[in-house]
Amino acid sequence: MLFRSASLHFARGLAFANTGKPELAITEANLFDDLRLNPSAGVRILHNNTVHDLLAVDAPMLRGEIAYFSGNREEAFSLLRKAVSLQDGLNFDEPWGKMQPIRHALGGLLCKHGHYDEAEQVFRVDLKFHPSNPWGLVGLIACLQGRLKIGQSSCCKKQQQACTSNVPTAKPNASPVADRENVLSEVEQLEDLLTEQRKSDWADFEISVPCLCCVESQR
């Protein structure tokens, strides 16, 4: 019940933050913290992780989204990076201990504000952990399209280790024209991969953003 109750406050906090109600979001975050800091959370086990460790991932994500929608972007990005690090540190579990990859929120918001270098790396690592997932693909496509608009080449030339074998990567080339062609080619391949994937009978809703926090809040 502790994990369930905390998760409800977490979800309500995200909803309030995303709909322009920061005071209510903070109230929910405080209630969430009261539960996650309960000593019993450290001895309760959910599959391969303690409840304490699972809720520790959600804490900076919730505070990060509250910060973001309160206009404190740098604080938000810092908190979301911390949440990603904590999520990566969870014990292996199948299914994953935390089903929602926080990289989708971090990468999506970074991309939204033109931080294409970091956002691209975030999505390439996400696609390494969750190959061909549509939210990661949509995010990576948005990063590359953003680069094209401002005339940047893909940063994957410098971050090849973050790319995955099943996700095409732009080829290094000294020519800006060739770089642009490589990025255009990668975008086309990624869009083809996403289109083919969405033909599945299981794909019963459209995905246009890597995370709903990237959509303008409905206030």
Coordinates of C-alpha atoms in Angstrom, one line a residue:
M1 CA 0.0 0.0 0.0
L2 CA 2.9 2.4 0.7
F3 CA 4.2 2.1 -2.9
R4 CA 0.7 2.4 -4.4
S5 CA -0.2 5.4 -2.3
A6 CA 3.1 7.1 -3.1
S7 CA 2.6 6.4 -6.8
L8 CA -0.8 8.0 -6.7
H9 CA 0.7 11.2 -5.2
F10 CA 3.5 11.1 -7.8
A11 CA 0.9 10.8 -10.7
R12 CA -1.2 13.6 -9.3
G13 CA 1.8 15.8 -8.8
L14 CA 2.8 15.3 -12.5
A15 CA -0.7 16.0 -13.6
F16 CA -1.0 19.2 -11.6
A17 CA 2.5 20.4 -12.7
N18 CA 1.6 19.8 -16.4
T19 CA -1.7 21.6 -16.1
G20 CA -0.4 24.8 -14.6
K21 CA -1.3 24.1 -10.9
P22 CA 2.2 24.3 -9.2
E23 CA 0.9 24.8 -5.7
L24 CA -1.2 21.6 -5.9
A25 CA 1.7 19.8 -7.5
I26 CA 4.0 20.8 -4.6
T27 CA 1.5 19.6 -2.1
E28 CA 1.4 16.2 -3.8
A29 CA 5.2 16.1 -4.0
N30 CA 5.4 16.8 -0.2
L31 CA 2.9 14.0 0.5
F32 CA 4.9 11.7 -1.9
D33 CA 8.1 12.5 0.0
D34 CA 6.4 11.7 3.4
L35 CA 5.7 8.3 2.1
R36 CA 9.0 7.5 0.3
L37 CA 11.0 8.6 3.4
N38 CA 9.0 6.2 5.6
P39 CA 11.6 3.8 7.2
S40 CA 9.6 0.8 6.1
A41 CA 10.2 1.7 2.4
G42 CA 13.8 0.5 2.9
V43 CA 12.8 -3.0 3.9
R44 CA 9.9 -3.5 1.4
I45 CA 10.9 -5.3 -1.7
L46 CA 9.2 -5.0 -5.1
H47 CA 10.7 -7.7 -7.3
N48 CA 14.5 -6.9 -7.3
N49 CA 14.4 -3.4 -5.8
T50 CA 13.4 -1.9 -2.6
V51 CA 10.5 0.5 -2.5
H52 CA 12.8 3.2 -1.2
D53 CA 15.0 2.9 -4.3
L54 CA 12.1 2.9 -6.7
L55 CA 10.5 5.9 -5.2
A56 CA 13.9 7.7 -5.0
V57 CA 13.8 7.7 -8.9
D58 CA 10.4 9.4 -9.0
A59 CA 11.3 12.1 -6.5
P60 CA 13.7 14.2 -8.7
M61 CA 11.5 13.5 -11.7
L62 CA 8.4 15.0 -10.0
R63 CA 10.4 17.9 -8.6
G64 CA 12.0 18.4 -12.0
E65 CA 8.7 18.7 -13.8
I66 CA 7.4 21.1 -11.2
A67 CA 10.5 23.2 -11.6
Y68 CA 10.1 23.1 -15.4
F69 CA 6.5 24.2 -15.5
S70 CA 7.3 26.9 -12.9
G71 CA 9.8 28.4 -15.3
N72 CA 13.0 27.1 -13.7
R73 CA 14.4 25.2 -16.7
E74 CA 18.0 24.7 -15.6
E75 CA 16.9 23.3 -12.2
A76 CA 14.5 21.1 -14.0
F77 CA 17.1 19.7 -16.3
S78 CA 19.5 19.0 -13.4
L79 CA 16.8 17.2 -11.5
L80 CA 15.8 15.1 -14.5
R81 CA 19.4 14.2 -15.1
K82 CA 19.6 13.0 -11.5
A83 CA 16.5 10.9 -12.0
V84 CA 17.9 9.3 -15.1
S85 CA 21.1 8.4 -13.1
L86 CA 19.1 6.9 -10.3
Q87 CA 17.0 4.9 -12.8
D88 CA 20.1 3.5 -14.4
G89 CA 21.3 2.4 -11.0
L90 CA 18.3 0.2 -10.2
N91 CA 18.9 -3.5 -10.0
F92 CA 18.0 -5.5 -13.1
D93 CA 14.4 -6.5 -13.3
E94 CA 12.1 -7.9 -15.9
P95 CA 9.9 -6.1 -16.6
W96 CA 11.9 -2.9 -15.7
G97 CA 11.6 -1.7 -12.1
K98 CA 10.5 1.7 -13.4
M99 CA 8.5 1.2 -16.6
Q100 CA 8.6 4.9 -17.7
P101 CA 12.1 5.8 -19.1
I102 CA 12.8 9.3 -17.6
R103 CA 15.1 10.0 -20.6
H104 CA 11.9 10.6 -22.6
A105 CA 11.0 13.6 -20.5
L106 CA 14.6 14.9 -20.2
G107 CA 15.4 14.4 -23.9
G108 CA 12.1 15.8 -25.0
L109 CA 12.3 19.0 -23.0
L110 CA 16.0 19.5 -23.9
C111 CA 15.1 19.2 -27.6
K112 CA 12.1 21.5 -27.2
H113 CA 14.5 24.3 -26.1
G114 CA 17.2 23.7 -28.7
H115 CA 19.7 21.7 -26.6
Y116 CA 20.1 19.2 -29.5
D117 CA 23.5 17.9 -28.6
E118 CA 22.5 16.5 -25.2
A119 CA 19.0 15.6 -26.3
E120 CA 20.3 13.5 -29.2
Q121 CA 22.7 11.6 -26.9
V122 CA 19.8 11.1 -24.4
F123 CA 17.6 9.5 -27.0
R124 CA 20.4 7.4 -28.5
V125 CA 21.2 5.9 -25.1
D126 CA 17.4 5.3 -24.5
L127 CA 17.2 3.4 -27.8
K128 CA 20.1 1.3 -26.7
F129 CA 18.2 0.2 -23.5
H130 CA 14.8 0.1 -25.3
P131 CA 15.5 -0.7 -29.0
S132 CA 13.1 0.8 -31.5
N133 CA 10.7 2.2 -28.9
P134 CA 8.5 4.8 -30.6
W135 CA 8.9 7.5 -28.0
G136 CA 12.7 7.3 -28.4
L137 CA 12.4 7.3 -32.1
V138 CA 10.1 10.3 -32.2
G139 CA 12.5 12.1 -29.9
L140 CA 15.6 11.3 -32.0
I141 CA 13.8 12.3 -35.2
A142 CA 12.8 15.7 -33.5
C143 CA 16.5 16.3 -32.5
L144 CA 17.8 15.6 -36.0
Q145 CA 15.1 17.7 -37.6
G146 CA 15.9 20.5 -35.2
R147 CA 19.5 20.3 -36.3
L148 CA 18.6 20.6 -39.9
K149 CA 16.6 23.8 -39.3
I150 CA 19.7 25.5 -37.8
G151 CA 22.2 23.9 -40.0
Q152 CA 24.0 21.6 -37.5
S153 CA 25.2 18.1 -38.3
S154 CA 24.6 15.2 -36.0
C155 CA 26.6 15.1 -32.8
C156 CA 26.8 11.3 -33.1
K157 CA 30.1 11.7 -34.8
K158 CA 31.5 12.6 -31.4
Q159 CA 29.3 10.2 -29.5
Q160 CA 29.3 7.0 -31.5
Q161 CA 29.3 4.9 -28.4
A162 CA 25.8 6.2 -27.6
C163 CA 24.4 5.0 -30.9
T164 CA 22.9 1.5 -31.3
S165 CA 23.3 -1.0 -34.1
N166 CA 19.6 -1.0 -35.0
V167 CA 19.3 2.8 -35.1
P168 CA 21.0 4.4 -38.1
T169 CA 23.7 7.0 -37.4
A170 CA 25.0 9.8 -39.6
K171 CA 28.4 9.1 -41.1
P172 CA 31.3 11.5 -40.3
N173 CA 32.2 13.7 -43.3
A174 CA 34.2 16.9 -43.5
S175 CA 31.7 18.5 -45.9
P176 CA 28.7 20.4 -44.4
V177 CA 26.7 19.4 -47.4
A178 CA 27.5 15.7 -47.0
D179 CA 26.8 16.0 -43.2
R180 CA 23.3 17.4 -44.0
E181 CA 22.7 14.6 -46.5
N182 CA 23.7 12.1 -43.8
V183 CA 21.3 13.6 -41.3
L184 CA 18.5 13.7 -43.9
S185 CA 19.1 10.0 -44.7
E186 CA 19.0 9.1 -41.0
V187 CA 15.8 10.9 -40.4
E188 CA 14.3 9.1 -43.4
Q189 CA 15.4 5.7 -42.1
L190 CA 14.1 6.5 -38.6
E191 CA 10.7 7.6 -40.0
D192 CA 10.5 4.5 -42.1
L193 CA 11.2 2.4 -39.0
L194 CA 8.6 4.2 -37.0
T195 CA 6.0 4.0 -39.8
E196 CA 6.5 0.3 -40.1
Q197 CA 6.3 -0.3 -36.4
R198 CA 3.0 1.7 -36.1
K199 CA 1.4 -0.7 -38.6
S200 CA 1.1 -3.2 -35.8
D201 CA -2.3 -4.1 -34.4
W202 CA -0.9 -3.3 -31.0
A203 CA -0.2 0.3 -32.0
D204 CA -3.6 1.7 -31.1
F205 CA -2.7 5.4 -30.5
E206 CA -0.6 8.0 -32.1
I207 CA 2.7 9.1 -30.7
S208 CA 3.8 12.6 -31.7
V209 CA 6.1 13.6 -28.8
P210 CA 8.6 11.6 -26.7
C211 CA 6.7 12.6 -23.5
L212 CA 3.4 14.3 -22.8
C213 CA 5.3 16.9 -20.8
C214 CA 6.6 18.2 -24.1
V215 CA 3.0 19.3 -25.1
E216 CA 1.9 22.7 -24.2
S217 CA 0.1 22.5 -20.8
Q218 CA -3.6 22.8 -20.8
R219 CA -4.3 25.6 -18.3

